[in-house]
Short mmCIF file of C-alpha atoms in Angstrom, two decimals:
data_model
loop_
_atom_site.label_atom_id
_atom_site.label_comp_id
_atom_site.label_asym_id
_atom_site.label_seq_id
_atom_site.Cartn_x
_atom_site.Cartn_y
_atom_site.Cartn_z
CA UNK A 1445 87.28 132.29 96.91
CA UNK A 1446 88.70 133.39 100.29
CA UNK A 1447 90.24 136.53 98.76
CA UNK A 1448 87.03 137.44 96.95
CA UNK A 1449 85.05 136.97 100.18
CA UNK A 1450 87.48 139.19 102.07
CA UNK A 1451 87.41 141.81 99.31
CA UNK A 1452 83.60 141.92 99.45
CA UNK A 1453 83.62 142.22 103.24
CA UNK A 1454 86.26 144.94 103.19
CA UNK A 1455 84.28 146.97 100.64
CA UNK A 1456 81.18 146.61 102.81
CA UNK A 1457 83.15 147.88 105.81
CA UNK A 1458 84.44 150.86 103.79
CA UNK A 1459 88.04 149.91 103.02
CA UNK A 1460 89.24 152.38 100.37
CA UNK A 1461 91.62 150.11 98.47
CA UNK A 1462 90.76 147.32 96.02
CA UNK A 1463 92.05 143.87 97.01
CA UNK A 1464 92.68 141.10 94.47
CA UNK A 1465 94.25 137.66 94.41
CA UNK A 1466 97.33 139.01 92.65
CA UNK A 1467 98.26 140.98 95.77
CA UNK A 1468 98.87 137.72 97.65
CA UNK A 1469 100.60 135.62 94.98
CA UNK A 1470 103.86 136.55 96.67
CA UNK A 1471 104.35 137.49 100.35
CA UNK A 1472 103.16 141.07 100.76
CA UNK A 1473 103.70 142.05 104.38
CA UNK A 1474 103.14 145.84 103.96
CA UNK A 1475 99.64 145.22 102.57
CA UNK A 1476 98.84 142.74 105.37
CA UNK A 1477 100.08 145.23 107.98
CA UNK A 1478 97.98 147.99 106.43
CA UNK A 1479 94.83 145.82 106.45
CA UNK A 1480 95.44 144.73 110.05
CA UNK A 1481 95.95 148.34 111.17
CA UNK A 1482 92.74 149.38 109.43
CA UNK A 1483 90.77 146.52 111.02
CA UNK A 1484 92.11 147.29 114.50
CA UNK A 1485 91.30 150.99 114.07
CA UNK A 1486 87.87 150.03 112.77
CA UNK A 1487 87.25 147.99 115.92
CA UNK A 1488 88.99 150.33 118.40
CA UNK A 1489 89.75 153.83 117.08
CA UNK A 1490 91.87 154.71 120.12
CA UNK A 1491 94.11 151.65 119.84
CA UNK A 1492 97.84 152.37 119.55
CA UNK A 1493 99.79 150.10 117.19
CA UNK A 1494 103.51 149.97 116.39
CA UNK A 1495 104.04 151.42 112.92
CA UNK A 1496 107.60 150.22 112.32
CA UNK A 1497 107.67 147.10 110.14
CA UNK A 1498 111.04 147.56 108.44
CA UNK A 1499 113.01 144.90 110.32
CA UNK A 1500 112.14 141.32 111.17
CA UNK A 1501 111.90 142.05 114.90
CA UNK A 1502 109.53 144.95 114.27
CA UNK A 1503 107.27 142.72 112.18
CA UNK A 1504 107.22 140.03 114.86
CA UNK A 1505 106.29 142.63 117.50
CA UNK A 1506 103.54 144.02 115.25
CA UNK A 1507 102.00 140.59 114.57
CA UNK A 1508 102.22 139.65 118.25
CA UNK A 1509 100.48 142.88 119.29
CA UNK A 1510 97.66 142.41 116.76
CA UNK A 1511 97.13 138.78 117.84
CA UNK A 1512 96.99 139.73 121.54
CA UNK A 1513 94.65 142.64 120.83
CA UNK A 1514 92.21 140.45 118.90
CA UNK A 1515 92.38 137.72 121.54
CA UNK A 1516 91.61 140.10 124.43
CA UNK A 1517 89.11 142.38 122.72
CA UNK A 1518 87.23 140.14 120.27
CA UNK A 1519 87.94 136.65 121.69
CA UNK A 1520 89.34 135.65 118.29
CA UNK A 1521 92.36 133.36 118.19
CA UNK A 1522 94.57 134.27 115.24
CA UNK A 1523 97.55 132.26 114.03
CA UNK A 1524 100.62 134.58 114.16
CA UNK A 1525 102.65 132.30 111.89
CA UNK A 1526 100.11 132.50 109.07
CA UNK A 1527 99.81 136.28 109.50
CA UNK A 1528 103.59 136.64 109.30
CA UNK A 1529 103.68 134.61 106.06
CA UNK A 1530 101.65 137.44 104.38
CA UNK A 1531 100.28 135.20 101.63
CA UNK A 1532 97.00 133.40 100.97
CA UNK A 1533 97.08 131.75 104.40
CA UNK A 1534 97.13 135.15 106.10
CA UNK A 1535 93.95 136.06 104.23
CA UNK A 1536 92.15 133.22 106.04
CA UNK A 1537 93.13 134.67 109.41
CA UNK A 1538 92.14 138.23 108.46
CA UNK A 1539 88.83 136.93 107.16
CA UNK A 1540 87.89 135.99 110.74
CA UNK A 1541 88.11 139.64 111.84
CA UNK A 1542 86.36 140.85 108.67
CA UNK A 1543 83.51 138.39 109.25
CA UNK A 1544 83.10 139.57 112.85
CA UNK A 1545 82.97 143.25 111.90
CA UNK A 1546 80.70 142.61 108.90
CA UNK A 1547 78.21 140.66 111.04
CA UNK A 1548 78.20 143.49 113.61
CA UNK A 1549 77.50 146.05 110.89
CA UNK A 1550 74.71 143.98 109.42
CA UNK A 1551 73.06 143.46 112.82
CA UNK A 1552 73.30 147.20 113.53
CA UNK A 1553 71.74 148.11 110.18
CA UNK A 1554 68.97 145.56 110.68
CA UNK A 1555 68.17 147.05 114.10
CA UNK A 1556 68.01 150.60 112.73
CA UNK A 1557 65.74 149.77 109.83
CA UNK A 1558 62.02 149.89 110.43
CA UNK A 1559 60.26 146.77 109.26
CA UNK A 1560 56.57 145.97 109.19
CA UNK A 1561 55.25 143.65 111.87
CA UNK A 1562 54.43 140.28 110.32
CA UNK A 1563 53.57 136.89 111.62
CA UNK A 1564 57.23 135.91 111.26
CA UNK A 1565 58.20 138.69 113.69
CA UNK A 1566 56.43 136.83 116.50
CA UNK A 1567 58.35 133.62 115.84
CA UNK A 1568 60.54 133.17 118.93
CA UNK A 1569 61.87 129.75 118.05
CA UNK A 1570 65.21 131.30 117.10
CA UNK A 1571 65.40 133.32 120.34
CA UNK A 1572 65.46 130.55 122.93
CA UNK A 1573 68.58 132.02 124.56
CA UNK A 1574 66.90 135.42 124.93
CA UNK A 1575 63.83 133.75 126.38
CA UNK A 1576 65.92 131.94 128.99
CA UNK A 1577 67.72 135.16 129.89
CA UNK A 1578 64.39 137.00 130.22
CA UNK A 1579 63.07 134.25 132.49
CA UNK A 1580 66.18 134.46 134.67
CA UNK A 1581 65.86 138.25 134.92
CA UNK A 1582 62.21 137.94 135.89
CA UNK A 1583 63.16 135.54 138.69
CA UNK A 1584 65.86 137.91 139.94
CA UNK A 1585 63.43 140.86 139.85
CA UNK A 1586 60.92 138.89 141.91
CA UNK A 1587 63.53 137.93 144.50
CA UNK A 1588 64.86 141.50 144.75
CA UNK A 1589 61.29 142.83 145.13
CA UNK A 1590 60.58 140.41 147.98
CA UNK A 1591 63.83 141.37 149.71
CA UNK A 1592 63.05 145.08 149.27
CA UNK A 1593 59.60 144.53 150.78
CA UNK A 1594 61.13 142.86 153.83
CA UNK A 1595 63.60 145.71 154.31
CA UNK A 1596 60.86 148.32 153.98
CA UNK A 1597 58.78 146.49 156.59
CA UNK A 1598 61.48 147.06 159.24
CA UNK A 1599 62.28 150.59 158.06
CA UNK A 1600 59.96 152.15 160.70
CA UNK A 1601 61.91 150.63 163.60
CA UNK A 1602 65.24 151.33 161.96
CA UNK A 1603 64.25 154.97 161.36
CA UNK A 1604 63.51 155.49 165.02
CA UNK A 1605 66.82 153.92 166.08
CA UNK A 1606 68.73 155.98 163.50
CA UNK A 1607 67.04 159.21 164.64
CA UNK A 1608 67.82 158.44 168.29
CA UNK A 1609 71.47 157.75 167.43
CA UNK A 1610 71.77 161.02 165.49
CA UNK A 1611 70.09 163.10 168.18
CA UNK A 1612 72.13 161.59 170.97
CA UNK A 1613 74.68 164.11 172.34
CA UNK A 1614 78.31 163.28 171.74
CA UNK A 1615 80.46 162.48 174.79
CA UNK A 1616 83.98 163.77 174.58
CA UNK A 1617 85.38 160.95 176.71
CA UNK A 1618 84.15 158.31 174.28
CA UNK A 1619 85.45 160.28 171.30
CA UNK A 1620 88.84 160.69 172.96
CA UNK A 1621 89.05 156.98 173.78
CA UNK A 1622 88.19 156.03 170.20
CA UNK A 1623 90.72 158.43 168.75
CA UNK A 1624 93.46 157.13 171.08
CA UNK A 1625 92.68 153.54 170.03
CA UNK A 1626 92.87 154.45 166.35
CA UNK A 1627 96.13 156.38 166.87
CA UNK A 1628 97.62 153.40 168.72
CA UNK A 1629 96.58 151.07 165.94
CA UNK A 1630 98.16 153.32 163.31
CA UNK A 1631 101.37 153.61 165.33
CA UNK A 1632 101.60 149.83 165.65
CA UNK A 1633 101.08 149.52 161.93
CA UNK A 1634 103.85 152.07 161.27
CA UNK A 1635 106.22 150.23 163.62
CA UNK A 1636 105.48 146.94 161.87
CA UNK A 1637 106.12 148.50 158.48
CA UNK A 1638 109.38 150.06 159.69
CA UNK A 1639 110.49 146.74 161.15
CA UNK A 1640 109.77 145.06 157.83
CA UNK A 1641 111.80 147.72 156.02
CA UNK A 1642 114.73 147.09 158.35
CA UNK A 1643 114.38 143.37 157.79
CA UNK A 1644 114.32 143.95 154.04
CA UNK A 1645 117.74 145.61 154.25
CA UNK A 1646 119.09 142.74 156.34
CA UNK A 1647 117.56 140.17 154.01
CA UNK A 1648 119.08 141.95 151.04
CA UNK A 1649 122.53 141.81 152.63
CA UNK A 1650 122.09 138.12 153.45
CA UNK A 1651 120.96 137.36 149.91
CA UNK A 1652 123.92 139.20 148.42
CA UNK A 1653 126.29 137.24 150.66
CA UNK A 1654 124.66 133.97 149.62
CA UNK A 1655 124.80 135.01 145.98
CA UNK A 1656 128.51 135.74 146.21
CA UNK A 1657 129.06 132.41 147.90
CA UNK A 1658 127.14 130.57 145.17
CA UNK A 1659 129.07 132.40 142.47
CA UNK A 1660 132.38 131.41 144.04
CA UNK A 1661 131.21 127.81 144.33
CA UNK A 1662 130.04 127.83 140.71
CA UNK A 1663 133.37 129.18 139.52
CA UNK A 1664 135.25 126.56 141.54
CA UNK A 1665 133.11 123.75 140.17
CA UNK A 1666 133.55 125.09 136.62
CA UNK A 1667 137.32 125.02 136.98
CA UNK A 1668 137.17 121.49 138.34
CA UNK A 1669 134.96 120.42 135.45
CA UNK A 1670 137.36 121.86 132.88
CA UNK A 1671 140.29 120.13 134.57
CA UNK A 1672 138.44 116.80 134.60
CA UNK A 1673 137.55 117.20 130.93
CA UNK A 1674 141.20 117.76 130.01
CA UNK A 1675 142.49 114.79 132.04
CA UNK A 1676 142.10 111.34 130.47
CA UNK A 1677 140.92 108.72 132.99
CA UNK A 1678 143.28 105.87 133.80
CA UNK A 1679 140.76 103.20 132.92
CA UNK A 1680 139.79 104.75 129.56
CA UNK A 1681 142.12 102.50 127.53
CA UNK A 1682 140.75 99.39 129.16
CA UNK A 1683 137.22 100.68 128.65
CA UNK A 1684 137.77 101.24 124.93
CA UNK A 1685 139.37 97.80 124.61
CA UNK A 1686 136.46 96.13 126.37
CA UNK A 1687 134.01 98.11 124.27
CA UNK A 1688 135.61 96.88 121.02
CA UNK A 1689 135.64 93.32 122.39
CA UNK A 1690 131.98 93.65 123.30
CA UNK A 1691 131.14 94.78 119.76
CA UNK A 1692 132.99 91.79 118.32
CA UNK A 1693 131.25 89.37 120.69
CA UNK A 1694 127.91 90.88 119.86
CA UNK A 1695 128.54 90.37 116.14
CA UNK A 1696 129.46 86.72 116.82
CA UNK A 1697 126.38 86.33 118.98
CA UNK A 1698 124.19 87.82 116.26
CA UNK A 1699 125.65 85.48 113.63
CA UNK A 1700 125.17 82.41 115.83
CA UNK A 1701 121.67 83.46 116.72
CA UNK A 1702 120.75 83.82 113.04
CA UNK A 1703 122.30 80.42 112.28
CA UNK A 1704 120.44 78.82 115.18
CA UNK A 1705 117.18 80.36 114.03
CA UNK A 1706 117.79 79.09 110.49
CA UNK A 1707 118.59 75.56 111.72
CA UNK A 1708 115.51 75.52 113.94
CA UNK A 1709 113.45 76.51 110.94
CA UNK A 1710 114.96 73.67 108.89
CA UNK A 1711 114.29 71.16 111.73
CA UNK A 1712 110.70 72.33 112.01
CA UNK A 1713 110.26 71.96 108.25
CA UNK A 1714 111.77 68.45 108.37
CA UNK A 1715 109.50 67.48 111.28
CA UNK A 1716 106.47 68.67 109.34
CA UNK A 1717 107.54 66.64 106.30
CA UNK A 1718 108.08 63.54 108.45
CA UNK A 1719 104.67 64.04 110.04
CA UNK A 1720 103.10 64.26 106.60
CA UNK A 1721 104.92 61.08 105.51
CA UNK A 1722 103.82 59.21 108.65
CA UNK A 1723 100.23 60.28 108.07
CA UNK A 1724 100.42 59.15 104.43
CA UNK A 1725 101.93 55.79 105.50
CA UNK A 1726 99.16 55.29 108.05
CA UNK A 1727 96.54 56.11 105.43
CA UNK A 1728 98.16 53.66 102.97
CA UNK A 1729 98.35 50.95 105.65
CA UNK A 1730 94.72 51.46 106.52
CA UNK A 1731 93.80 51.32 102.84
CA UNK A 1732 95.72 48.02 102.40
CA UNK A 1733 94.02 46.55 105.47
CA UNK A 1734 90.64 47.47 104.02
CA UNK A 1735 91.60 45.79 100.72
CA UNK A 1736 92.68 42.63 102.59
CA UNK A 1737 89.39 42.53 104.48
CA UNK A 1738 87.48 42.86 101.21
CA UNK A 1739 89.54 40.02 99.66
CA UNK A 1740 88.86 37.85 102.69
CA UNK A 1741 85.15 38.53 102.44
CA UNK A 1742 85.24 37.72 98.73
CA UNK A 1743 87.02 34.39 99.40
CA UNK A 1744 84.46 33.49 102.05
CA UNK A 1745 81.70 34.25 99.58
CA UNK A 1746 83.40 32.02 96.96
CA UNK A 1747 83.69 29.20 99.51
CA UNK A 1748 79.99 29.45 100.31
CA UNK A 1749 79.21 29.40 96.59
CA UNK A 1750 81.40 26.33 96.08
CA UNK A 1751 79.70 24.44 98.92
CA UNK A 1752 76.30 25.27 97.45
CA UNK A 1753 77.43 23.98 94.08
CA UNK A 1754 78.63 20.71 95.64
CA UNK A 1755 75.32 20.21 97.40
CA UNK A 1756 73.25 20.93 94.29
CA UNK A 1757 75.26 18.88 91.77
CA UNK A 1758 74.24 15.25 90.83
CA UNK A 1759 77.53 13.57 91.54
CA UNK A 1760 79.57 16.06 89.49
CA UNK A 1761 81.89 18.45 91.22
CA UNK A 1762 83.10 21.64 89.52
CA UNK A 1763 86.58 22.36 90.75
CA UNK A 1764 87.51 26.07 90.50
CA UNK A 1765 90.96 27.34 91.00
CA UNK A 1766 91.40 29.56 93.97
CA UNK A 1767 92.26 33.16 93.09
CA UNK A 1768 95.47 34.60 94.26
CA UNK A 1769 95.17 36.98 97.14
CA UNK A 1770 97.45 39.99 97.28
CA UNK A 1771 97.99 40.97 100.87
CA UNK A 1772 99.63 39.98 104.13
CA UNK A 1773 99.45 37.09 106.48
CA UNK A 1774 95.70 37.21 106.81
CA UNK A 1775 95.26 36.33 103.14
CA UNK A 1776 97.68 33.38 103.37
CA UNK A 1777 95.89 31.96 106.41
CA UNK A 1778 92.51 32.13 104.69
CA UNK A 1779 93.97 30.50 101.60
CA UNK A 1780 95.48 27.63 103.62
CA UNK A 1781 92.12 27.10 105.30
CA UNK A 1782 90.42 26.97 101.89
CA UNK A 1783 93.01 24.47 100.61
CA UNK A 1784 92.49 22.24 103.61
CA UNK A 1785 88.73 22.36 103.12
CA UNK A 1786 89.04 21.59 99.42
CA UNK A 1787 91.38 18.66 100.09
CA UNK A 1788 89.07 17.26 102.78
CA UNK A 1789 86.05 17.62 100.56
CA UNK A 1790 87.95 15.98 97.71
CA UNK A 1791 88.95 13.01 99.83
CA UNK A 1792 85.42 12.57 101.03
CA UNK A 1793 84.11 12.61 97.50
CA UNK A 1794 86.76 10.19 96.39
CA UNK A 1795 86.00 7.88 99.25
CA UNK A 1796 82.34 7.95 98.48
CA UNK A 1797 83.01 7.25 94.85
CA UNK A 1798 80.95 10.16 93.63
CA UNK A 1799 83.73 12.21 91.94
CA UNK A 1800 87.30 10.96 91.88
CA UNK A 1801 89.97 13.64 91.73
CA UNK A 1802 92.78 12.89 89.30
CA UNK A 1803 96.49 13.30 89.94
CA UNK A 1804 96.73 16.08 87.40
CA UNK A 1805 94.22 18.14 89.32
CA UNK A 1806 96.16 17.62 92.51
CA UNK A 1807 99.38 18.72 90.80
CA UNK A 1808 97.67 21.85 89.52
CA UNK A 1809 96.39 22.62 93.00
CA UNK A 1810 99.84 22.16 94.50
CA UNK A 1811 101.44 24.39 91.87
CA UNK A 1812 98.78 27.04 92.51
CA UNK A 1813 99.33 26.89 96.25
CA UNK A 1814 103.11 27.18 95.78
CA UNK A 1815 102.68 30.15 93.49
CA UNK A 1816 100.27 31.70 95.97
CA UNK A 1817 102.75 31.16 98.83
CA UNK A 1818 105.51 32.80 96.78
CA UNK A 1819 103.24 35.76 96.07
CA UNK A 1820 102.41 36.06 99.76
CA UNK A 1821 106.10 36.06 100.66
CA UNK A 1822 106.80 38.82 98.12
CA UNK A 1823 103.86 40.83 99.44
CA UNK A 1824 105.07 40.45 103.01
CA UNK A 1825 108.47 41.68 102.00
CA UNK A 1826 107.02 44.70 100.23
CA UNK A 1827 104.78 45.43 103.13
#
């Protein structure tokens, strides 16, 4: 697309040769140089370009000259590297110049053609810059007119003074004094210039002496440098030994640092696991405490139910075996309190003669309490 655009622009500008994409499949520097020469001549017919492009240096000089010419004359910044490549990338750079020349030709043709005046011709929305420039010029014209009017207002007085100065007779003494002053000034200027010339010779001699001195010093320092480079320092063996020792110590340090980092990582992992275990143990302990509280509440509810049954019965007492409580010391204390209450209530009933408790029932209660105590001991141990 870029090559076709350039080919169209070049034909519009009058380039005699046909340009195709095949010309730039491979680097083709002669064709690029020919096109650049033609474009430069098209822009500036009197421009002088180097025509030698046989060697690499000649090509570099040619590209550099064309780039500088376009930068100074057309304000276009071309890439010399792409132009030197002489392939499709160089076409992009040449297209900038072709576009500039083609737009200039089109604007010139449009200005020369006579077009009918239409309503669109009076549309100045696209000419804001021209309008601003016209306004600025009008302001400058007004200011210059006012200044010219002020100068013309004093021209009458100035004319009289000028006429008097012209008609005044010349005095030879004044002319002679002025000429002497000018001659003296010129002579002083000549003396100053001659003194500077003399000083230039002296300065040149001083600079040559300093230059010789610096050259001698440079040569002396160069010899000393070469001698120092050939001589091995006395401490070089010790330095190399310490350097090797430092490398070994650094390797040991690196290994220990990696091991320390690994161990710290393991310790952190172990601490996290222990924290998780502690949290789980606390949750389990809290859950067991909640279960024990619920068991205690249930036993208290059973005791209240038993007392209600004793109060409502007609001399008959229903003895229920106490359930076993799985838990800690709190469950055993509540159970012992229940046993004491049951035994006291049983003795009272036996004393009153309402419901005698047999020995078999007492033995069953004792066996149940023993079993319950054994269960509590096992639970305490597990806990």
